């Protein structure tokens, strides 16, 4: 089976609210984690990444949190906008591997 | 899409026919990947390349072959297409040996009847 997975396949969010997308991973050897966004009809787009020696990393309106104790990764989107509607994937890899393992994805729908 | 094109963008073919999908990049990145995307499975790696003429299998390589004769082109061939290979195929590139920041192409939707 897959080593990376998401807790919920869908998430509906009111515009302006914060979104939290969760991901659980099972491979404790993974030391690098990435979030991708995929809009309808397009390829996945890199959002943000985090290394296993970090607990938190912030970008523009996004924050990724990593809890290695429970093997949990989350993506927080502040002030969700209609353009944030997409499928979000977490992915993991190890430093000496150039392949990514992707989770199944969470579909985020933003309500006006 | 970071200088990555895929052709064709859409294709309908019949079971048993060979199909070749092309990925072309203008970024001069060393690493190239082919994924398939199916509902409920996310992206699964088919084959990847770590240089010209250097390729290796991913997790779902059965029924697929690849070739990379130039840095910019990575071809995926379905030797004898089956209905189970109906999918959306994505090419990705990376310049990092760790491959974490992969840039994806727009995808090819393949239907095998």
CSV table of C-alpha atoms in Angstrom, one decimal:
chain,number,residue,atom,x,y,z
A,1,UNK,CA,0.0,0.0,0.0
A,2,UNK,CA,0.9,3.6,-0.1
A,3,UNK,CA,3.2,5.0,2.6
A,4,UNK,CA,1.5,8.4,2.6
A,5,UNK,CA,-2.2,9.1,2.9
A,6,UNK,CA,-4.7,11.8,3.7
A,7,UNK,CA,-7.3,11.6,6.4
A,8,UNK,CA,-10.2,13.0,4.5
A,9,UNK,CA,-10.9,12.9,0.7
A,10,UNK,CA,-12.9,16.1,0.7
A,11,UNK,CA,-13.0,19.4,2.6
A,12,UNK,CA,-15.6,22.1,2.2
A,13,UNK,CA,-14.5,25.6,3.5
A,14,UNK,CA,-16.2,28.9,3.7
A,15,UNK,CA,-14.4,31.7,1.9
A,16,UNK,CA,-12.3,33.7,4.3
A,17,UNK,CA,-12.0,30.8,6.8
A,18,UNK,CA,-8.8,28.9,7.5
A,19,UNK,CA,-8.3,25.4,6.0
A,20,UNK,CA,-6.5,22.5,7.5
A,21,UNK,CA,-5.6,19.6,5.4
A,22,UNK,CA,-4.2,16.5,7.1
A,23,UNK,CA,-1.9,13.8,6.0
A,24,UNK,CA,-0.6,10.7,7.8
A,25,UNK,CA,2.5,8.9,6.7
A,26,UNK,CA,3.8,5.5,7.7
A,27,UNK,CA,7.4,5.4,6.5
A,28,UNK,CA,9.5,6.6,9.5
A,29,UNK,CA,12.6,6.7,7.2
A,30,UNK,CA,11.1,9.6,5.2
A,31,UNK,CA,12.8,12.9,5.9
A,32,UNK,CA,11.4,15.2,3.4
A,33,UNK,CA,7.7,16.1,2.8
A,34,UNK,CA,6.0,18.2,0.2
A,35,UNK,CA,2.6,19.6,-0.5
A,36,UNK,CA,1.2,19.9,-4.0
A,37,UNK,CA,-1.9,21.6,-5.4
A,38,UNK,CA,-3.6,20.4,-8.4
A,39,UNK,CA,-6.3,22.5,-10.1
A,40,UNK,CA,-8.8,20.9,-12.4
A,41,UNK,CA,-7.3,19.9,-15.8
A,42,UNK,CA,-3.7,20.8,-14.7
A,43,UNK,CA,-0.6,19.1,-13.4
A,44,UNK,CA,0.3,19.3,-9.7
A,45,UNK,CA,2.0,22.5,-8.6
A,46,UNK,CA,4.6,22.6,-5.7
A,47,UNK,CA,3.3,24.6,-2.7
A,48,UNK,CA,5.7,24.1,0.2
A,49,UNK,CA,8.0,21.6,1.6
A,50,UNK,CA,9.5,20.7,5.0
A,51,UNK,CA,12.4,18.6,6.2
A,52,UNK,CA,12.2,16.2,9.1
A,53,UNK,CA,14.5,18.4,11.3
A,54,UNK,CA,11.8,21.1,11.3
A,55,UNK,CA,8.3,21.2,12.9
A,56,UNK,CA,6.9,24.1,11.1
A,57,UNK,CA,7.4,26.1,8.0
A,58,UNK,CA,5.5,29.1,6.7
A,59,UNK,CA,5.0,30.4,3.2
A,60,UNK,CA,2.6,32.9,1.7
A,61,UNK,CA,-0.7,32.2,3.4
A,62,UNK,CA,0.3,28.6,3.9
A,63,UNK,CA,1.9,26.8,6.9
A,64,UNK,CA,3.0,23.2,7.0
A,65,UNK,CA,3.3,21.4,10.3
A,66,UNK,CA,5.1,18.2,10.9
A,67,UNK,CA,4.7,15.9,13.9
A,68,UNK,CA,7.2,13.1,13.6
A,69,UNK,CA,6.0,11.5,16.8
A,70,UNK,CA,2.6,10.5,15.3
A,71,UNK,CA,3.8,10.7,11.7
A,72,UNK,CA,1.4,13.5,10.8
A,73,UNK,CA,1.7,16.3,8.3
A,74,UNK,CA,-0.8,19.2,7.9
A,75,UNK,CA,-1.2,22.1,5.5
A,76,UNK,CA,-2.9,25.2,6.8
A,77,UNK,CA,-4.2,27.8,4.4
A,78,UNK,CA,-5.1,31.2,5.8
A,79,UNK,CA,-8.1,33.2,4.6
A,80,UNK,CA,-9.1,30.6,2.1
A,81,UNK,CA,-10.0,32.0,-1.3
A,82,UNK,CA,-12.0,30.6,-4.3
A,83,UNK,CA,-8.7,30.1,-6.1
A,84,UNK,CA,-7.7,27.6,-3.4
A,85,UNK,CA,-10.3,25.2,-4.6
A,86,UNK,CA,-8.2,22.2,-5.8
A,87,UNK,CA,-6.9,18.8,-4.9
A,88,UNK,CA,-4.1,18.8,-2.4
A,89,UNK,CA,-1.5,16.0,-2.3
A,90,UNK,CA,1.1,15.3,0.3
A,91,UNK,CA,4.2,13.5,-0.8
A,92,UNK,CA,7.2,12.0,1.0
A,93,UNK,CA,10.7,11.0,0.1
A,94,UNK,CA,14.1,10.2,1.6
A,95,UNK,CA,17.2,12.2,1.2
A,96,UNK,CA,19.0,9.5,-0.8
A,97,UNK,CA,16.1,8.8,-3.0
A,98,UNK,CA,14.8,10.9,-5.9
A,99,UNK,CA,11.4,9.3,-6.1
A,100,UNK,CA,8.3,10.7,-4.4
A,101,UNK,CA,5.4,8.8,-2.9
A,102,UNK,CA,2.1,10.5,-3.1
A,103,UNK,CA,-1.0,10.2,-1.0
A,104,UNK,CA,-4.5,9.9,-2.6
A,105,UNK,CA,-5.3,13.6,-2.2
A,106,UNK,CA,-7.9,15.9,-0.6
A,107,UNK,CA,-10.4,17.9,-2.6
A,108,UNK,CA,-10.9,21.3,-1.2
A,109,UNK,CA,-14.0,23.2,-2.2
A,110,UNK,CA,-14.4,26.9,-1.2
A,111,UNK,CA,-17.9,28.1,-0.6
A,112,UNK,CA,-18.7,31.7,-1.4
B,1,UNK,CA,4.2,24.4,-16.4
B,2,UNK,CA,7.9,25.1,-16.0
B,3,UNK,CA,8.8,24.5,-19.7
B,4,UNK,CA,7.3,21.1,-19.9
B,5,UNK,CA,5.0,20.0,-22.7
B,6,UNK,CA,3.3,16.7,-23.3
B,7,UNK,CA,1.9,15.3,-26.5
B,8,UNK,CA,-0.6,14.4,-27.4
B,9,UNK,CA,-2.9,16.0,-24.7
B,10,UNK,CA,-5.7,13.6,-25.5
B,11,UNK,CA,-5.8,10.2,-27.2
B,12,UNK,CA,-8.3,7.5,-27.7
B,13,UNK,CA,-7.0,4.2,-28.9
B,14,UNK,CA,-8.1,0.5,-29.1
B,15,UNK,CA,-7.0,-2.4,-27.0
B,16,UNK,CA,-3.8,-4.1,-28.3
B,17,UNK,CA,-2.4,-1.1,-30.2
B,18,UNK,CA,0.9,0.5,-29.2
B,19,UNK,CA,0.9,4.0,-27.9
B,20,UNK,CA,3.7,6.5,-27.4
B,21,UNK,CA,3.5,9.6,-25.2
B,22,UNK,CA,6.1,12.3,-25.4
B,23,UNK,CA,7.4,14.6,-22.7
B,24,UNK,CA,9.6,17.5,-23.8
B,25,UNK,CA,11.4,19.9,-21.4
B,26,UNK,CA,13.3,23.1,-22.1
B,27,UNK,CA,14.7,23.4,-18.6
B,28,UNK,CA,17.7,21.1,-19.1
B,29,UNK,CA,16.8,19.2,-15.9
B,30,UNK,CA,18.5,15.9,-15.4
B,31,UNK,CA,15.7,13.9,-13.9
B,32,UNK,CA,12.4,13.0,-15.6
B,33,UNK,CA,9.5,11.0,-14.4
B,34,UNK,CA,6.3,9.4,-15.8
B,35,UNK,CA,3.3,9.1,-13.5
B,36,UNK,CA,-0.3,7.9,-13.9
B,37,UNK,CA,-3.2,9.4,-12.0
B,38,UNK,CA,-6.3,7.4,-11.3
B,39,UNK,CA,-9.2,8.2,-8.9
B,40,UNK,CA,-8.4,7.2,-5.4
B,41,UNK,CA,-4.8,6.4,-6.1
B,42,UNK,CA,-3.1,9.8,-6.4
B,43,UNK,CA,0.0,9.8,-8.6
B,44,UNK,CA,1.9,6.5,-9.1
B,45,UNK,CA,5.3,6.4,-10.6
B,46,UNK,CA,5.7,4.3,-13.8
B,47,UNK,CA,9.3,4.9,-14.8
B,48,UNK,CA,11.9,7.5,-14.2
B,49,UNK,CA,15.2,8.7,-15.8
B,50,UNK,CA,18.3,10.0,-14.1
B,51,UNK,CA,20.1,10.9,-17.3
B,52,UNK,CA,20.3,10.2,-21.0
B,53,UNK,CA,19.8,6.5,-21.6
B,54,UNK,CA,19.6,5.9,-17.8
B,55,UNK,CA,16.1,4.8,-16.7
B,56,UNK,CA,14.6,2.6,-14.0
B,57,UNK,CA,11.2,1.2,-13.1
B,58,UNK,CA,8.7,2.7,-10.7
B,59,UNK,CA,5.9,1.0,-8.8
B,60,UNK,CA,3.6,0.4,-11.7
B,61,UNK,CA,5.9,-0.3,-14.6
B,62,UNK,CA,4.3,-3.5,-16.1
B,63,UNK,CA,3.1,-2.9,-19.6
B,64,UNK,CA,5.1,0.3,-20.1
B,65,UNK,CA,8.6,1.0,-21.4
B,66,UNK,CA,10.5,4.3,-21.7
B,67,UNK,CA,13.3,5.8,-23.6
B,68,UNK,CA,15.5,8.9,-23.2
B,69,UNK,CA,17.9,9.5,-26.1
B,70,UNK,CA,18.1,13.3,-25.4
B,71,UNK,CA,18.1,15.3,-22.2
B,72,UNK,CA,14.9,17.1,-23.3
B,73,UNK,CA,12.8,14.2,-24.3
B,74,UNK,CA,11.3,11.3,-22.3
B,75,UNK,CA,9.0,8.9,-24.1
B,76,UNK,CA,6.5,6.5,-22.6
B,77,UNK,CA,5.4,3.6,-24.6
B,78,UNK,CA,2.4,1.3,-24.0
B,79,UNK,CA,3.5,-1.8,-25.9
B,80,UNK,CA,0.0,-3.2,-26.2
B,81,UNK,CA,-2.6,-0.9,-24.7
B,82,UNK,CA,-5.2,-2.4,-22.3
B,83,UNK,CA,-8.3,-0.8,-20.8
B,84,UNK,CA,-6.6,-0.8,-17.4
B,85,UNK,CA,-4.2,1.7,-18.8
B,86,UNK,CA,-6.9,4.3,-19.3
B,87,UNK,CA,-5.6,7.1,-17.2
B,88,UNK,CA,-4.2,10.6,-17.1
B,89,UNK,CA,-0.4,10.5,-17.5
B,90,UNK,CA,1.8,13.2,-16.1
B,91,UNK,CA,5.4,13.9,-16.9
B,92,UNK,CA,7.6,15.6,-14.3
B,93,UNK,CA,11.1,17.0,-14.2
B,94,UNK,CA,13.6,17.7,-11.4
B,95,UNK,CA,17.1,19.1,-11.3
B,96,UNK,CA,17.8,18.0,-7.7
B,97,UNK,CA,19.2,14.6,-7.0
B,98,UNK,CA,16.7,14.3,-4.2
B,99,UNK,CA,13.8,15.0,-6.7
B,100,UNK,CA,11.6,16.6,-4.2
B,101,UNK,CA,10.7,19.7,-6.1
B,102,UNK,CA,9.3,18.1,-9.2
B,103,UNK,CA,7.7,20.2,-11.9
B,104,UNK,CA,4.8,18.7,-13.7
B,105,UNK,CA,3.5,18.9,-17.2
B,106,UNK,CA,-0.1,19.5,-18.2
B,107,UNK,CA,-0.9,15.8,-18.6
B,108,UNK,CA,-2.2,13.4,-21.3
B,109,UNK,CA,-5.6,11.9,-21.0
B,110,UNK,CA,-5.5,8.4,-22.6
B,111,UNK,CA,-8.6,6.3,-23.2
B,112,UNK,CA,-8.2,2.7,-24.3
B,113,UNK,CA,-11.4,1.2,-25.7
